[in-house]
Amino acid sequence: MTEMKLSWPKNYNEVPKEAFVREDIYAEEVKRIFHGTEWHPVAHESELPNAGDFKTYRLSGVPLLIGRDVEGVVRVFYNACSHRGNQLETAVMGNKTEFECPYHRWLFDSKGDLVGCPNPREFLPGFNKADYPLAQPRFDIFFGLVFVTLSSETEPLLAYLGDSQNTLRELLAGDGRLKLLGYQKVRYDTNWKSYTDNDGYHAPLLHQAFKMLNWQGGNGRQFTATKRGHICFESALSVATGPTVLKDKSLIEFKGQDPAVGSRIVSLFPTFVSTKHLDVINLRFATPIDAETVEVHYAYFAHQDDDEDMVRHRLRQSSNLLGPCGLISMEDASIFHRIHIGNHTPGSAIFQKGVHDPLKLESEFLQNDESGNLPRWEYYRSVMGFERATA
Amino acid sequence: MIETDMSLEAALNAVLLADADALDSKDMQRWLDNYADEENASYFCRSAENSEHGLALGLMYDDCRARLEDRVTFVNDIWVGTFQDYRTRHFVQLTSYHRADTATLEMRSNFSVFMTPKDSGITQVLAAGQYLDSVRQQKNGGLKLLSRRAELDTSVLPRYLVYPI
Ligand code: FES
Ligand SMILES: [Fe+2]
């Protein structure tokens, strides 16, 4: 691996801004992190409810085809023909039981096997269709959430998730039996790390809405899991009580169960953020496009057991509350852009709230602490091989 | 009353332009006033990708007059001072229309919206797509939007949205 020079400050609460903007660092991140020993969520099975349903996705540029085969089993393939590597499927989603590559008409079934190719007698002597299925990356599934890793050395998924499993399972409605409501997709002008550093983490002072809606600050727990610093939030849900400025109060109404822990966020290294807030269930599949751009697909879900009224409520709440145009999150989107502009200046981003001792890493935090991001930064630093200053 | 097709078409165009002008002026009250004063007046903004796959989720989902009024509050009161502001220019072109009943017309139009963030000053396309509108004829003969579905060809936005499309 390439040696990169970057002086990392001695204090755990300081992150050099250079790390967000240098092209050479980004190229190395693709190798060490996105193609390295990490698991990346790329879909939830409920996005493909029926046999033959598929979705395509690019994981930091690598094209994937995620499909449910004719027997109902979800599989992940590289979205490239096993002949000369032509992109096999161009649709973002759809339903097909066979995939035909138009270039030389090789035909694959929903299990990825090559089932037809014209004129094989002209091919290499001994050519055998069975040797040319679609290639597959390693993948695994946690309560319907489909993860891919591009390295053979990544530890098993459950070990990777560690103590974040419980919060993530609860966020996936406890049983993972979700029903897709739709997507909001956006490209932000920001480095992927600025996105993950500021999504999920909660800055109540930013949100004028909290005050205007008479929303009380909830009591919450924030903790990190595994050496990667996956971040989990579990908070009591504070529902607006007094008068609000909204004429349609259903936008902030809570119809679900369990207000004691009504709000959950799980943010997995490197880019995944998921949240369950009020009755919104939202998985954010995010991937870097380049050092200056990240693309986020906000996918929203209902639960399979919801009645019609509940689905409708979730749909109305999901559309208007938490996405790139949502009442309590549009401002976050603007912060992603502005942080990235600010990162083109010398020095470090300095975390304050919740930091007790800059020379120590902790793993339990208060709901609105900034310091919950620090274990993840320490892991990032070590993966990238940047040396921490001793003085 | 509208007598001829020519004057009907001119009146429909006036509805389209009133909306475009209100949005480009960031005059949310005028945007709201271009909608019929009926409880089920609505505005939806969603990607054509969602619609084509039967996914009802939108970027904005204002399915009643109260939500349209709340949308004005979001922009005028709640979000003030928290985002990078941008100018927009809406270009709209009526492509077809027909009368649904004595008081209602359906029309389709194409739109493209340019945006120019105030900080960068660089103009880019924010979104392109179609408006699918129901238009209500008022007692005085004037026309207002009863419902608008902005169906975006743009499935991946180049940034967050503050103002309706
Ligand atoms: S590249 Fe697909 S058939 Fe040749
Ligand atoms: Fe926030």
mmCIF file of N, CA, C and O in Angstrom, chain B residues 76-132:
data_model
loop_
_atom_site.group_PDB
_atom_site.id
_atom_site.type_symbol
_atom_site.label_atom_id
_atom_site.label_comp_id
_atom_site.label_asym_id
_atom_site.label_seq_id
_atom_site.Cartn_x
_atom_site.Cartn_y
_atom_site.Cartn_z
ATOM 1 N N ASN B 76 -41.124 29.974 5.048
ATOM 2 C CA ASN B 76 -41.115 31.365 5.535
ATOM 3 C C ASN B 76 -40.662 31.500 6.978
ATOM 4 O O ASN B 76 -40.145 32.545 7.358
ATOM 5 N N ASP B 77 -40.873 30.463 7.803
ATOM 6 C CA ASP B 77 -40.570 30.609 9.231
ATOM 7 C C ASP B 77 -39.552 29.601 9.761
ATOM 8 O O ASP B 77 -38.596 29.981 10.417
ATOM 9 N N ILE B 78 -39.783 28.312 9.475
ATOM 10 C CA ILE B 78 -39.001 27.289 10.178
ATOM 11 C C ILE B 78 -37.570 27.181 9.660
ATOM 12 O O ILE B 78 -36.629 27.030 10.429
ATOM 13 N N TRP B 79 -37.383 27.261 8.355
ATOM 14 C CA TRP B 79 -36.053 27.015 7.785
ATOM 15 C C TRP B 79 -35.205 28.266 7.601
ATOM 16 O O TRP B 79 -34.053 28.165 7.151
ATOM 17 N N VAL B 80 -35.754 29.410 7.942
ATOM 18 C CA VAL B 80 -35.055 30.668 7.654
ATOM 19 C C VAL B 80 -33.627 30.655 8.193
ATOM 20 O O VAL B 80 -33.395 30.311 9.346
ATOM 21 N N GLY B 81 -32.671 30.999 7.337
ATOM 22 C CA GLY B 81 -31.294 31.176 7.794
ATOM 23 C C GLY B 81 -30.500 29.910 8.009
ATOM 24 O O GLY B 81 -29.387 29.958 8.519
ATOM 25 N N THR B 82 -31.032 28.731 7.614
ATOM 26 C CA THR B 82 -30.282 27.502 7.890
ATOM 27 C C THR B 82 -29.701 26.852 6.643
ATOM 28 O O THR B 82 -29.020 25.850 6.746
ATOM 29 N N PHE B 83 -29.983 27.375 5.455
ATOM 30 C CA PHE B 83 -29.530 26.668 4.247
ATOM 31 C C PHE B 83 -28.816 27.642 3.309
ATOM 32 O O PHE B 83 -28.864 28.857 3.506
ATOM 33 N N GLN B 84 -28.145 27.068 2.293
ATOM 34 C CA GLN B 84 -27.520 27.901 1.262
ATOM 35 C C GLN B 84 -28.621 28.257 0.273
ATOM 36 O O GLN B 84 -29.130 27.374 -0.421
ATOM 37 N N ASP B 85 -28.957 29.502 0.202
ATOM 38 C CA ASP B 85 -30.097 29.869 -0.649
ATOM 39 C C ASP B 85 -29.721 29.777 -2.127
ATOM 40 O O ASP B 85 -28.543 29.805 -2.482
ATOM 41 N N TYR B 86 -30.720 29.610 -2.949
ATOM 42 C CA TYR B 86 -30.490 29.518 -4.395
ATOM 43 C C TYR B 86 -31.635 30.167 -5.147
ATOM 44 O O TYR B 86 -32.758 30.204 -4.674
ATOM 45 N N ARG B 87 -31.302 30.719 -6.310
ATOM 46 C CA ARG B 87 -32.339 31.241 -7.205
ATOM 47 C C ARG B 87 -32.814 30.102 -8.080
ATOM 48 O O ARG B 87 -32.038 29.208 -8.419
ATOM 49 N N THR B 88 -34.073 30.170 -8.500
ATOM 50 C CA THR B 88 -34.557 29.197 -9.490
ATOM 51 C C THR B 88 -35.191 29.932 -10.658
ATOM 52 O O THR B 88 -35.630 31.076 -10.524
ATOM 53 N N ARG B 89 -35.196 29.264 -11.806
ATOM 54 C CA ARG B 89 -35.969 29.714 -12.970
ATOM 55 C C ARG B 89 -36.733 28.516 -13.492
ATOM 56 O O ARG B 89 -36.126 27.517 -13.876
ATOM 57 N N HIS B 90 -38.046 28.616 -13.474
ATOM 58 C CA HIS B 90 -38.906 27.543 -13.990
ATOM 59 C C HIS B 90 -39.274 27.837 -15.438
ATOM 60 O O HIS B 90 -39.719 28.948 -15.745
ATOM 61 N N PHE B 91 -39.117 26.865 -16.315
ATOM 62 C CA PHE B 91 -39.591 26.982 -17.702
ATOM 63 C C PHE B 91 -40.685 25.940 -17.875
ATOM 64 O O PHE B 91 -40.449 24.755 -17.648
ATOM 65 N N VAL B 92 -41.870 26.382 -18.232
ATOM 66 C CA VAL B 92 -42.999 25.454 -18.361
ATOM 67 C C VAL B 92 -43.610 25.542 -19.748
ATOM 68 O O VAL B 92 -43.637 26.613 -20.367
ATOM 69 N N GLN B 93 -44.094 24.407 -20.212
ATOM 70 C CA GLN B 93 -44.687 24.371 -21.549
ATOM 71 C C GLN B 93 -45.874 23.417 -21.519
ATOM 72 O O GLN B 93 -45.710 22.220 -21.264
ATOM 73 N N LEU B 94 -47.035 23.968 -21.769
ATOM 74 C CA LEU B 94 -48.266 23.175 -21.807
ATOM 75 C C LEU B 94 -48.182 22.187 -22.973
ATOM 76 O O LEU B 94 -47.853 22.570 -24.088
ATOM 77 N N THR B 95 -48.444 20.911 -22.691
ATOM 78 C CA THR B 95 -48.372 19.926 -23.781
ATOM 79 C C THR B 95 -49.740 19.360 -24.154
ATOM 80 O O THR B 95 -49.945 18.976 -25.301
ATOM 81 N N SER B 96 -50.673 19.283 -23.202
ATOM 82 C CA SER B 96 -52.019 18.826 -23.557
ATOM 83 C C SER B 96 -52.999 19.177 -22.448
ATOM 84 O O SER B 96 -52.582 19.410 -21.309
ATOM 85 N N TYR B 97 -54.277 19.232 -22.798
ATOM 86 C CA TYR B 97 -55.289 19.456 -21.764
ATOM 87 C C TYR B 97 -56.614 18.922 -22.249
ATOM 88 O O TYR B 97 -56.835 18.749 -23.450
ATOM 89 N N HIS B 98 -57.494 18.607 -21.310
ATOM 90 C CA HIS B 98 -58.863 18.260 -21.671
ATOM 91 C C HIS B 98 -59.778 18.568 -20.500
ATOM 92 O O HIS B 98 -59.337 18.690 -19.346
ATOM 93 N N ARG B 99 -61.072 18.697 -20.819
ATOM 94 C CA ARG B 99 -62.033 19.004 -19.770
ATOM 95 C C ARG B 99 -62.459 17.695 -19.115
ATOM 96 O O ARG B 99 -62.814 16.732 -19.801
ATOM 97 N N ALA B 100 -62.396 17.624 -17.774
ATOM 98 C CA ALA B 100 -62.805 16.404 -17.064
ATOM 99 C C ALA B 100 -64.290 16.474 -16.708
ATOM 100 O O ALA B 100 -65.015 15.490 -16.834
ATOM 101 N N ASP B 101 -64.739 17.625 -16.221
ATOM 102 C CA ASP B 101 -66.170 17.856 -15.989
ATOM 103 C C ASP B 101 -66.411 19.354 -16.089
ATOM 104 O O ASP B 101 -65.490 20.108 -16.399
ATOM 105 N N THR B 102 -67.592 19.803 -15.782
ATOM 106 C CA THR B 102 -67.899 21.216 -16.029
ATOM 107 C C THR B 102 -66.992 22.163 -15.256
ATOM 108 O O THR B 102 -66.704 23.261 -15.718
ATOM 109 N N ALA B 103 -66.522 21.719 -14.087
ATOM 110 C CA ALA B 103 -65.728 22.637 -13.278
ATOM 111 C C ALA B 103 -64.233 22.289 -13.257
ATOM 112 O O ALA B 103 -63.447 22.972 -12.610
ATOM 113 N N THR B 104 -63.839 21.201 -13.913
ATOM 114 C CA THR B 104 -62.464 20.718 -13.771
ATOM 115 C C THR B 104 -61.801 20.438 -15.113
ATOM 116 O O THR B 104 -62.410 19.832 -15.993
ATOM 117 N N LEU B 105 -60.540 20.844 -15.220
ATOM 118 C CA LEU B 105 -59.741 20.558 -16.408
ATOM 119 C C LEU B 105 -58.504 19.782 -15.981
ATOM 120 O O LEU B 105 -58.025 19.939 -14.856
ATOM 121 N N GLU B 106 -58.016 18.919 -16.884
ATOM 122 C CA GLU B 106 -56.760 18.220 -16.622
ATOM 123 C C GLU B 106 -55.745 18.756 -17.609
ATOM 124 O O GLU B 106 -56.069 18.907 -18.796
ATOM 125 N N MET B 107 -54.543 19.049 -17.141
ATOM 126 C CA MET B 107 -53.510 19.468 -18.102
ATOM 127 C C MET B 107 -52.165 18.854 -17.757
ATOM 128 O O MET B 107 -51.883 18.518 -16.616
ATOM 129 N N ARG B 108 -51.369 18.701 -18.800
ATOM 130 C CA ARG B 108 -50.003 18.225 -18.667
ATOM 131 C C ARG B 108 -49.075 19.281 -19.203
ATOM 132 O O ARG B 108 -49.366 19.895 -20.231
ATOM 133 N N SER B 109 -47.945 19.432 -18.559
ATOM 134 C CA SER B 109 -46.950 20.341 -19.111
ATOM 135 C C SER B 109 -45.559 19.837 -18.759
ATOM 136 O O SER B 109 -45.401 19.060 -17.824
ATOM 137 N N ASN B 110 -44.587 20.246 -19.558
ATOM 138 C CA ASN B 110 -43.190 19.925 -19.261
ATOM 139 C C ASN B 110 -42.600 21.042 -18.426
ATOM 140 O O ASN B 110 -43.003 22.199 -18.551
ATOM 141 N N PHE B 111 -41.632 20.689 -17.586
ATOM 142 C CA PHE B 111 -40.906 21.758 -16.894
ATOM 143 C C PHE B 111 -39.421 21.453 -16.851
ATOM 144 O O PHE B 111 -38.998 20.291 -16.907
ATOM 145 N N SER B 112 -38.647 22.524 -16.783
ATOM 146 C CA SER B 112 -37.243 22.389 -16.399
ATOM 147 C C SER B 112 -36.968 23.519 -15.426
ATOM 148 O O SER B 112 -37.533 24.606 -15.551
ATOM 149 N N VAL B 113 -36.149 23.231 -14.429
ATOM 150 C CA VAL B 113 -35.854 24.233 -13.408
ATOM 151 C C VAL B 113 -34.345 24.392 -13.301
ATOM 152 O O VAL B 113 -33.631 23.417 -13.033
ATOM 153 N N PHE B 114 -33.889 25.594 -13.551
ATOM 154 C CA PHE B 114 -32.472 25.903 -13.337
ATOM 155 C C PHE B 114 -32.301 26.411 -11.919
ATOM 156 O O PHE B 114 -33.204 27.040 -11.380
ATOM 157 N N MET B 115 -31.154 26.104 -11.331
ATOM 158 C CA MET B 115 -30.893 26.711 -10.020
ATOM 159 C C MET B 115 -29.516 27.341 -10.023
ATOM 160 O O MET B 115 -28.585 26.857 -10.671
ATOM 161 N N THR B 116 -29.411 28.427 -9.292
ATOM 162 C CA THR B 116 -28.138 29.108 -9.127
ATOM 163 C C THR B 116 -27.930 29.360 -7.637
ATOM 164 O O THR B 116 -28.559 30.242 -7.066
ATOM 165 N N PRO B 117 -27.095 28.520 -6.999
ATOM 166 C CA PRO B 117 -26.826 28.767 -5.582
ATOM 167 C C PRO B 117 -26.183 30.141 -5.412
ATOM 168 O O PRO B 117 -25.326 30.527 -6.208
ATOM 169 N N LYS B 118 -26.589 30.857 -4.381
ATOM 170 C CA LYS B 118 -26.058 32.202 -4.191
ATOM 171 C C LYS B 118 -24.577 32.176 -3.862
ATOM 172 O O LYS B 118 -23.862 33.097 -4.209
ATOM 173 N N ASP B 119 -24.118 31.115 -3.184
ATOM 174 C CA ASP B 119 -22.693 31.111 -2.816
ATOM 175 C C ASP B 119 -21.779 30.776 -3.997
ATOM 176 O O ASP B 119 -20.771 31.431 -4.195
ATOM 177 N N SER B 120 -22.150 29.788 -4.814
ATOM 178 C CA SER B 120 -21.258 29.431 -5.921
ATOM 179 C C SER B 120 -21.499 30.300 -7.144
ATOM 180 O O SER B 120 -20.586 30.549 -7.928
ATOM 181 N N GLY B 121 -22.731 30.743 -7.369
ATOM 182 C CA GLY B 121 -23.057 31.532 -8.557
ATOM 183 C C GLY B 121 -23.036 30.734 -9.843
ATOM 184 O O GLY B 121 -23.119 31.294 -10.935
ATOM 185 N N ILE B 122 -22.920 29.412 -9.721
ATOM 186 C CA ILE B 122 -22.871 28.572 -10.921
ATOM 187 C C ILE B 122 -24.243 27.970 -11.184
ATOM 188 O O ILE B 122 -24.837 27.362 -10.302
ATOM 189 N N THR B 123 -24.733 28.174 -12.413
ATOM 190 C CA THR B 123 -26.070 27.716 -12.744
ATOM 191 C C THR B 123 -26.043 26.266 -13.202
ATOM 192 O O THR B 123 -25.183 25.868 -13.976
ATOM 193 N N GLN B 124 -26.978 25.478 -12.686
ATOM 194 C CA GLN B 124 -27.097 24.097 -13.141
ATOM 195 C C GLN B 124 -28.572 23.709 -13.191
ATOM 196 O O GLN B 124 -29.429 24.443 -12.690
ATOM 197 N N VAL B 125 -28.848 22.551 -13.796
ATOM 198 C CA VAL B 125 -30.228 22.094 -13.850
ATOM 199 C C VAL B 125 -30.577 21.446 -12.515
ATOM 200 O O VAL B 125 -29.852 20.584 -12.032
ATOM 201 N N LEU B 126 -31.666 21.882 -11.912
ATOM 202 C CA LEU B 126 -32.121 21.283 -10.657
ATOM 203 C C LEU B 126 -32.975 20.055 -10.945
ATOM 204 O O LEU B 126 -32.805 19.013 -10.328
ATOM 205 N N ALA B 127 -33.904 20.176 -11.876
ATOM 206 C CA ALA B 127 -34.769 19.047 -12.199
ATOM 207 C C ALA B 127 -35.497 19.309 -13.507
ATOM 208 O O ALA B 127 -35.690 20.458 -13.907
ATOM 209 N N ALA B 128 -35.901 18.214 -14.149
ATOM 210 C CA ALA B 128 -36.760 18.302 -15.330
ATOM 211 C C ALA B 128 -37.849 17.261 -15.159
ATOM 212 O O ALA B 128 -37.656 16.256 -14.465
ATOM 213 N N GLY B 129 -39.000 17.504 -15.773
ATOM 214 C CA GLY B 129 -40.076 16.529 -15.654
ATOM 215 C C GLY B 129 -41.382 17.063 -16.196
ATOM 216 O O GLY B 129 -41.397 17.907 -17.098
ATOM 217 N N GLN B 130 -42.470 16.527 -15.656
ATOM 218 C CA GLN B 130 -43.804 16.911 -16.115
ATOM 219 C C GLN B 130 -44.659 17.321 -14.931
ATOM 220 O O GLN B 130 -44.590 16.691 -13.874
ATOM 221 N N TYR B 131 -45.532 18.281 -15.149
ATOM 222 C CA TYR B 131 -46.599 18.569 -14.197
ATOM 223 C C TYR B 131 -47.868 17.889 -14.687
ATOM 224 O O TYR B 131 -48.229 18.031 -15.869
ATOM 225 N N LEU B 132 -48.530 17.164 -13.817
ATOM 226 C CA LEU B 132 -49.847 16.602 -14.111
ATOM 227 C C LEU B 132 -50.825 17.334 -13.198
ATOM 228 O O LEU B 132 -50.827 17.121 -11.980
#
